[in-house]
């Protein structure tokens, strides 16, 4: 049941970009919706936010890909016992 | 009830902050220096009995190690709403809205999966004691995929939430 939610070895790129896109839509959309629902005031995103947030999501996905690749690689990390 | 708790606001906040620290950092050393190297050794030599034994031991110890984290999380989820009600922060505070979206939409589902994998049907020790080694192996691999997947999101959003709570930025 949980397995389809997690990344599969070697399939990092698509997973990370889909996840980052989903999180961006959820957080950005959720923020605007919550502000509208609970304060009654419609919040309009600034041009800087419209550019900065997708760039931030893209960087988030790149670091996520790097993290997953690093964890799945056989190269040992600091403190590894593998080389012992 | 709220009147009785109000004088204890700072103490409740202290407990909340300590629980956040335990939740965020209590498994870091074990994860980085024991679990990850054990899994890397296994990935390099997947049929080596010694690396499999080391991986299994590290995973079972990690399941025990996260108990502290999984005590801290309910403490956060109890003290957080108390602070919320006492402080009066609401949808006018942008940082608070974003923090709630992260806590309930990102951390809560991750923690439910983590509880399941560490202590309930995904508990490795439980399958080993039952003699079901196929299920044991399946859950070891599933738990590793979970950890590979959530390591960066937990680091990023964990630090972001602490930043939001301390700096209290307003975006609009």
mmCIF file of C-alpha atoms in Angstrom:
data_model
loop_
_atom_site.group_PDB
_atom_site.id
_atom_site.type_symbol
_atom_site.label_atom_id
_atom_site.label_comp_id
_atom_site.label_asym_id
_atom_site.label_seq_id
_atom_site.Cartn_x
_atom_site.Cartn_y
_atom_site.Cartn_z
ATOM 1 C CA UNK A 1 0.000 0.000 0.000
ATOM 2 C CA UNK A 2 2.805 2.435 0.890
ATOM 3 C CA UNK A 3 5.325 1.318 -1.738
ATOM 4 C CA UNK A 4 3.883 3.331 -4.686
ATOM 5 C CA UNK A 5 4.267 6.516 -2.624
ATOM 6 C CA UNK A 6 8.037 6.168 -2.310
ATOM 7 C CA UNK A 7 10.749 6.685 -4.901
ATOM 8 C CA UNK A 8 12.047 3.672 -6.750
ATOM 9 C CA UNK A 9 15.761 3.084 -7.138
ATOM 10 C CA UNK A 10 17.030 4.740 -10.305
ATOM 11 C CA UNK A 11 13.799 6.684 -10.951
ATOM 12 C CA UNK A 12 14.607 9.811 -9.063
ATOM 13 C CA UNK A 13 14.080 12.597 -11.568
ATOM 14 C CA UNK A 14 10.420 12.138 -12.409
ATOM 15 C CA UNK A 15 9.551 11.375 -8.798
ATOM 16 C CA UNK A 16 11.311 14.474 -7.438
ATOM 17 C CA UNK A 17 9.810 16.876 -9.987
ATOM 18 C CA UNK A 18 6.278 15.500 -9.560
ATOM 19 C CA UNK A 19 6.631 15.719 -5.763
ATOM 20 C CA UNK A 20 8.065 19.254 -5.851
ATOM 21 C CA UNK A 21 5.291 20.361 -8.220
ATOM 22 C CA UNK A 22 2.648 18.789 -5.995
ATOM 23 C CA UNK A 23 4.078 20.429 -2.883
ATOM 24 C CA UNK A 24 4.255 23.792 -4.645
ATOM 25 C CA UNK A 25 0.602 23.586 -5.715
ATOM 26 C CA UNK A 26 -0.465 22.364 -2.259
ATOM 27 C CA UNK A 27 1.437 24.998 -0.252
ATOM 28 C CA UNK A 28 0.828 27.928 -2.590
ATOM 29 C CA UNK A 29 -2.800 27.049 -3.315
ATOM 30 C CA UNK A 30 -3.434 26.082 0.297
ATOM 31 C CA UNK A 31 -1.995 29.364 1.544
ATOM 32 C CA UNK A 32 -4.148 31.483 -0.797
ATOM 33 C CA UNK A 33 -7.248 29.404 -0.043
ATOM 34 C CA UNK A 34 -6.708 29.508 3.737
ATOM 35 C CA UNK A 35 -6.195 33.273 3.695
ATOM 36 C CA UNK A 36 -9.373 33.717 1.671
ATOM 37 C CA UNK A 37 -11.426 31.285 3.761
ATOM 38 C CA UNK A 38 -10.345 32.438 7.218
ATOM 39 C CA UNK A 39 -9.723 36.156 6.728
ATOM 40 C CA UNK A 40 -12.130 36.849 3.864
ATOM 41 C CA UNK A 41 -9.404 38.746 2.033
ATOM 42 C CA UNK A 42 -8.228 37.567 -1.375
ATOM 43 C CA UNK A 43 -4.429 37.508 -1.550
ATOM 44 C CA UNK A 44 -2.851 38.054 -4.955
ATOM 45 C CA UNK A 45 0.663 36.716 -5.406
ATOM 46 C CA UNK A 46 3.360 39.185 -6.341
ATOM 47 C CA UNK A 47 5.329 38.739 -9.601
ATOM 48 C CA UNK A 48 8.383 37.914 -7.469
ATOM 49 C CA UNK A 49 6.478 35.056 -5.801
ATOM 50 C CA UNK A 50 5.242 33.763 -9.158
ATOM 51 C CA UNK A 51 8.840 33.535 -10.372
ATOM 52 C CA UNK A 52 10.577 32.678 -7.105
ATOM 53 C CA UNK A 53 8.362 29.805 -5.975
ATOM 54 C CA UNK A 54 8.709 27.670 -9.148
ATOM 55 C CA UNK A 55 12.472 28.331 -9.074
ATOM 56 C CA UNK A 56 12.505 27.269 -5.413
ATOM 57 C CA UNK A 57 10.531 24.113 -6.242
ATOM 58 C CA UNK A 58 12.961 23.334 -9.066
ATOM 59 C CA UNK A 59 15.938 23.683 -6.707
ATOM 60 C CA UNK A 60 14.116 21.574 -4.099
ATOM 61 C CA UNK A 61 13.674 18.820 -6.713
ATOM 62 C CA UNK A 62 17.350 19.001 -7.775
ATOM 63 C CA UNK A 63 18.555 18.610 -4.178
ATOM 64 C CA UNK A 64 16.031 15.814 -3.625
ATOM 65 C CA UNK A 65 17.374 13.951 -6.665
ATOM 66 C CA UNK A 66 20.927 14.416 -5.417
ATOM 67 C CA UNK A 67 19.972 13.208 -1.910
ATOM 68 C CA UNK A 68 18.213 10.077 -3.203
ATOM 69 C CA UNK A 69 21.067 9.249 -5.577
ATOM 70 C CA UNK A 70 23.621 9.708 -2.831
ATOM 71 C CA UNK A 71 21.709 7.454 -0.411
ATOM 72 C CA UNK A 72 21.293 4.733 -3.036
ATOM 73 C CA UNK A 73 24.884 4.877 -4.259
ATOM 74 C CA UNK A 74 27.454 2.388 -3.029
ATOM 75 C CA UNK A 75 29.928 5.134 -2.246
ATOM 76 C CA UNK A 76 30.365 5.250 1.503
ATOM 77 C CA UNK A 77 29.501 8.372 3.463
ATOM 78 C CA UNK A 78 31.352 9.859 6.424
ATOM 79 C CA UNK A 79 31.597 7.367 9.231
ATOM 80 C CA UNK A 80 30.864 4.412 6.978
ATOM 81 C CA UNK A 81 31.932 0.959 8.098
ATOM 82 C CA UNK A 82 32.104 -0.262 4.520
ATOM 83 C CA UNK A 83 35.736 0.649 4.055
ATOM 84 C CA UNK A 84 36.694 -0.938 7.353
ATOM 85 C CA UNK B 1 -9.476 25.305 31.110
ATOM 86 C CA UNK B 2 -7.738 27.975 29.007
ATOM 87 C CA UNK B 3 -7.609 30.317 31.984
ATOM 88 C CA UNK B 4 -5.840 27.612 33.966
ATOM 89 C CA UNK B 5 -3.295 27.013 31.186
ATOM 90 C CA UNK B 6 -2.655 30.665 30.317
ATOM 91 C CA UNK B 7 -0.101 31.337 33.126
ATOM 92 C CA UNK B 8 1.861 28.301 31.901
ATOM 93 C CA UNK B 9 2.207 29.569 28.332
ATOM 94 C CA UNK B 10 6.007 29.906 28.418
ATOM 95 C CA UNK B 11 6.472 26.511 30.080
ATOM 96 C CA UNK B 12 4.228 24.858 27.478
ATOM 97 C CA UNK B 13 6.238 26.620 24.791
ATOM 98 C CA UNK B 14 9.454 25.263 26.306
ATOM 99 C CA UNK B 15 8.086 21.703 26.271
ATOM 100 C CA UNK B 16 6.938 22.242 22.675
ATOM 101 C CA UNK B 17 10.366 23.506 21.578
ATOM 102 C CA UNK B 18 12.210 20.678 23.356
ATOM 103 C CA UNK B 19 9.908 18.125 21.735
ATOM 104 C CA UNK B 20 10.556 19.706 18.318
ATOM 105 C CA UNK B 21 14.316 19.369 18.891
ATOM 106 C CA UNK B 22 13.978 15.718 19.924
ATOM 107 C CA UNK B 23 11.678 15.014 16.980
ATOM 108 C CA UNK B 24 13.999 16.662 14.454
ATOM 109 C CA UNK B 25 17.417 15.571 15.651
ATOM 110 C CA UNK B 26 17.209 12.492 17.909
ATOM 111 C CA UNK B 27 17.789 10.017 15.068
ATOM 112 C CA UNK B 28 20.323 12.045 13.072
ATOM 113 C CA UNK B 29 23.530 10.429 14.343
ATOM 114 C CA UNK B 30 22.156 6.888 14.212
ATOM 115 C CA UNK B 31 20.777 7.436 10.734
ATOM 116 C CA UNK B 32 23.832 9.107 9.218
ATOM 117 C CA UNK B 33 26.537 7.005 10.849
ATOM 118 C CA UNK B 34 24.977 3.576 11.356
ATOM 119 C CA UNK B 35 21.907 2.976 9.227
ATOM 120 C CA UNK B 36 23.052 4.617 5.972
ATOM 121 C CA UNK B 37 26.521 2.949 5.976
ATOM 122 C CA UNK B 38 24.898 -0.431 6.725
ATOM 123 C CA UNK B 39 22.514 -0.037 3.768
ATOM 124 C CA UNK B 40 25.286 1.198 1.478
ATOM 125 C CA UNK B 41 27.360 -1.857 2.342
ATOM 126 C CA UNK B 42 24.342 -4.048 1.566
ATOM 127 C CA UNK B 43 23.704 -2.268 -1.761
ATOM 128 C CA UNK B 44 27.354 -2.928 -2.684
ATOM 129 C CA UNK B 45 27.184 -6.606 -1.667
ATOM 130 C CA UNK B 46 23.492 -7.600 -1.609
ATOM 131 C CA UNK B 47 24.054 -11.332 -1.109
ATOM 132 C CA UNK B 48 26.832 -11.123 1.469
ATOM 133 C CA UNK B 49 25.521 -12.647 4.709
ATOM 134 C CA UNK B 50 27.629 -10.369 6.903
ATOM 135 C CA UNK B 51 26.353 -7.157 5.286
ATOM 136 C CA UNK B 52 22.777 -8.475 5.419
ATOM 137 C CA UNK B 53 23.182 -9.215 9.141
ATOM 138 C CA UNK B 54 24.674 -5.743 9.711
ATOM 139 C CA UNK B 55 21.839 -4.102 7.752
ATOM 140 C CA UNK B 56 19.188 -6.021 9.684
ATOM 141 C CA UNK B 57 20.759 -5.195 13.049
ATOM 142 C CA UNK B 58 21.057 -1.491 12.133
ATOM 143 C CA UNK B 59 17.441 -1.392 10.942
ATOM 144 C CA UNK B 60 16.047 -3.078 14.039
ATOM 145 C CA UNK B 61 18.092 -0.814 16.306
ATOM 146 C CA UNK B 62 16.861 2.175 14.307
ATOM 147 C CA UNK B 63 13.262 1.012 14.818
ATOM 148 C CA UNK B 64 13.979 1.163 18.549
ATOM 149 C CA UNK B 65 15.854 4.456 18.232
ATOM 150 C CA UNK B 66 12.897 6.261 16.702
ATOM 151 C CA UNK B 67 10.787 5.592 19.809
ATOM 152 C CA UNK B 68 12.110 8.849 21.271
ATOM 153 C CA UNK B 69 11.127 10.708 18.105
ATOM 154 C CA UNK B 70 7.717 9.081 18.158
ATOM 155 C CA UNK B 71 7.095 10.126 21.751
ATOM 156 C CA UNK B 72 8.128 13.693 20.891
ATOM 157 C CA UNK B 73 5.739 13.971 17.941
ATOM 158 C CA UNK B 74 2.499 13.526 19.944
ATOM 159 C CA UNK B 75 3.897 15.981 22.522
ATOM 160 C CA UNK B 76 4.291 18.498 19.677
ATOM 161 C CA UNK B 77 0.791 17.765 18.402
ATOM 162 C CA UNK B 78 -0.703 18.306 21.874
ATOM 163 C CA UNK B 79 1.281 21.354 22.973
ATOM 164 C CA UNK B 80 1.059 23.024 19.539
ATOM 165 C CA UNK B 81 -2.725 23.479 19.497
ATOM 166 C CA UNK B 82 -2.641 24.608 23.174
ATOM 167 C CA UNK B 83 -0.125 27.319 22.227
ATOM 168 C CA UNK B 84 -2.245 28.172 19.195
ATOM 169 C CA UNK B 85 -5.368 28.732 21.302
ATOM 170 C CA UNK B 86 -3.511 30.597 24.050
ATOM 171 C CA UNK B 87 -1.513 32.843 21.722
ATOM 172 C CA UNK B 88 -4.387 33.794 19.440
ATOM 173 C CA UNK B 89 -2.337 33.418 16.250
ATOM 174 C CA UNK B 90 -4.555 32.724 13.284
ATOM 175 C CA UNK B 91 -4.982 33.152 9.551
ATOM 176 C CA UNK B 92 -3.829 36.780 9.724
ATOM 177 C CA UNK B 93 -0.329 35.496 10.494
ATOM 178 C CA UNK B 94 1.148 34.275 7.198
ATOM 179 C CA UNK B 95 3.893 32.245 8.871
ATOM 180 C CA UNK B 96 1.277 30.443 10.940
ATOM 181 C CA UNK B 97 -0.854 29.499 7.914
ATOM 182 C CA UNK B 98 2.192 28.108 6.104
ATOM 183 C CA UNK B 99 3.339 26.251 9.222
ATOM 184 C CA UNK B 100 -0.058 24.576 9.658
ATOM 185 C CA UNK B 101 -0.093 23.532 5.989
ATOM 186 C CA UNK B 102 3.333 21.931 6.432
ATOM 187 C CA UNK B 103 2.556 20.242 9.772
ATOM 188 C CA UNK B 104 -0.800 18.759 8.795
ATOM 189 C CA UNK B 105 -0.243 18.184 5.077
ATOM 190 C CA UNK B 106 3.386 17.042 5.036
ATOM 191 C CA UNK B 107 4.615 15.970 8.488
ATOM 192 C CA UNK B 108 1.500 14.195 9.701
ATOM 193 C CA UNK B 109 1.243 11.779 6.708
ATOM 194 C CA UNK B 110 5.016 11.133 6.872
ATOM 195 C CA UNK B 111 4.825 10.382 10.595
ATOM 196 C CA UNK B 112 1.828 8.066 10.159
ATOM 197 C CA UNK B 113 3.857 6.089 7.604
ATOM 198 C CA UNK B 114 6.876 6.174 9.934
ATOM 199 C CA UNK B 115 4.880 4.830 12.919
ATOM 200 C CA UNK B 116 3.491 2.085 10.709
ATOM 201 C CA UNK B 117 6.915 1.076 9.376
ATOM 202 C CA UNK B 118 8.727 1.251 12.711
ATOM 203 C CA UNK B 119 6.270 -0.058 15.271
ATOM 204 C CA UNK B 120 3.163 -1.589 13.761
ATOM 205 C CA UNK B 121 2.751 -3.827 10.717
ATOM 206 C CA UNK B 122 6.098 -2.726 9.329
ATOM 207 C CA UNK B 123 8.031 -3.599 12.500
ATOM 208 C CA UNK B 124 10.948 -5.782 11.488
ATOM 209 C CA UNK B 125 11.409 -7.355 14.899
ATOM 210 C CA UNK B 126 7.797 -8.451 14.892
ATOM 211 C CA UNK B 127 8.215 -10.311 11.589
ATOM 212 C CA UNK B 128 11.513 -11.849 12.706
ATOM 213 C CA UNK B 129 9.953 -13.177 15.905
ATOM 214 C CA UNK B 130 7.030 -14.543 13.879
ATOM 215 C CA UNK B 131 9.531 -16.301 11.632
ATOM 216 C CA UNK B 132 8.158 -14.557 8.523
ATOM 217 C CA UNK B 133 11.453 -13.643 6.852
ATOM 218 C CA UNK B 134 9.851 -12.815 3.490
ATOM 219 C CA UNK B 135 7.751 -10.142 5.144
ATOM 220 C CA UNK B 136 10.804 -9.093 7.178
ATOM 221 C CA UNK B 137 12.834 -8.534 4.009
ATOM 222 C CA UNK B 138 9.945 -6.771 2.259
ATOM 223 C CA UNK B 139 9.557 -4.344 5.147
ATOM 224 C CA UNK B 140 13.302 -3.706 5.420
ATOM 225 C CA UNK B 141 13.341 -2.693 1.757
ATOM 226 C CA UNK B 142 10.123 -0.698 2.063
ATOM 227 C CA UNK B 143 11.447 1.185 5.083
ATOM 228 C CA UNK B 144 14.661 1.986 3.212
ATOM 229 C CA UNK B 145 12.693 3.355 0.232
ATOM 230 C CA UNK B 146 10.722 5.478 2.707
ATOM 231 C CA UNK B 147 13.905 6.851 4.293
ATOM 232 C CA UNK B 148 15.542 7.549 0.923
ATOM 233 C CA UNK B 149 12.393 9.383 -0.160
ATOM 234 C CA UNK B 150 11.740 11.529 2.919
ATOM 235 C CA UNK B 151 15.254 12.449 4.094
ATOM 236 C CA UNK B 152 15.507 15.701 2.117
ATOM 237 C CA UNK B 153 11.854 16.809 2.524
ATOM 238 C CA UNK B 154 12.050 16.254 6.306
ATOM 239 C CA UNK B 155 15.337 18.194 6.556
ATOM 240 C CA UNK B 156 14.036 21.065 4.434
ATOM 241 C CA UNK B 157 10.572 21.423 5.911
ATOM 242 C CA UNK B 158 11.758 20.674 9.464
ATOM 243 C CA UNK B 159 14.177 23.583 9.390
ATOM 244 C CA UNK B 160 11.662 25.754 7.509
ATOM 245 C CA UNK B 161 9.022 25.206 10.199
ATOM 246 C CA UNK B 162 11.479 26.140 12.976
ATOM 247 C CA UNK B 163 12.420 29.243 10.972
ATOM 248 C CA UNK B 164 8.762 30.202 10.508
ATOM 249 C CA UNK B 165 8.007 29.709 14.213
ATOM 250 C CA UNK B 166 10.984 31.743 15.404
ATOM 251 C CA UNK B 167 11.157 34.518 12.784
ATOM 252 C CA UNK B 168 7.372 34.802 12.204
ATOM 253 C CA UNK B 169 7.649 36.338 8.719
ATOM 254 C CA UNK B 170 4.717 38.069 7.013
ATOM 255 C CA UNK B 171 4.579 37.623 3.219
ATOM 256 C CA UNK B 172 1.600 39.743 2.267
#
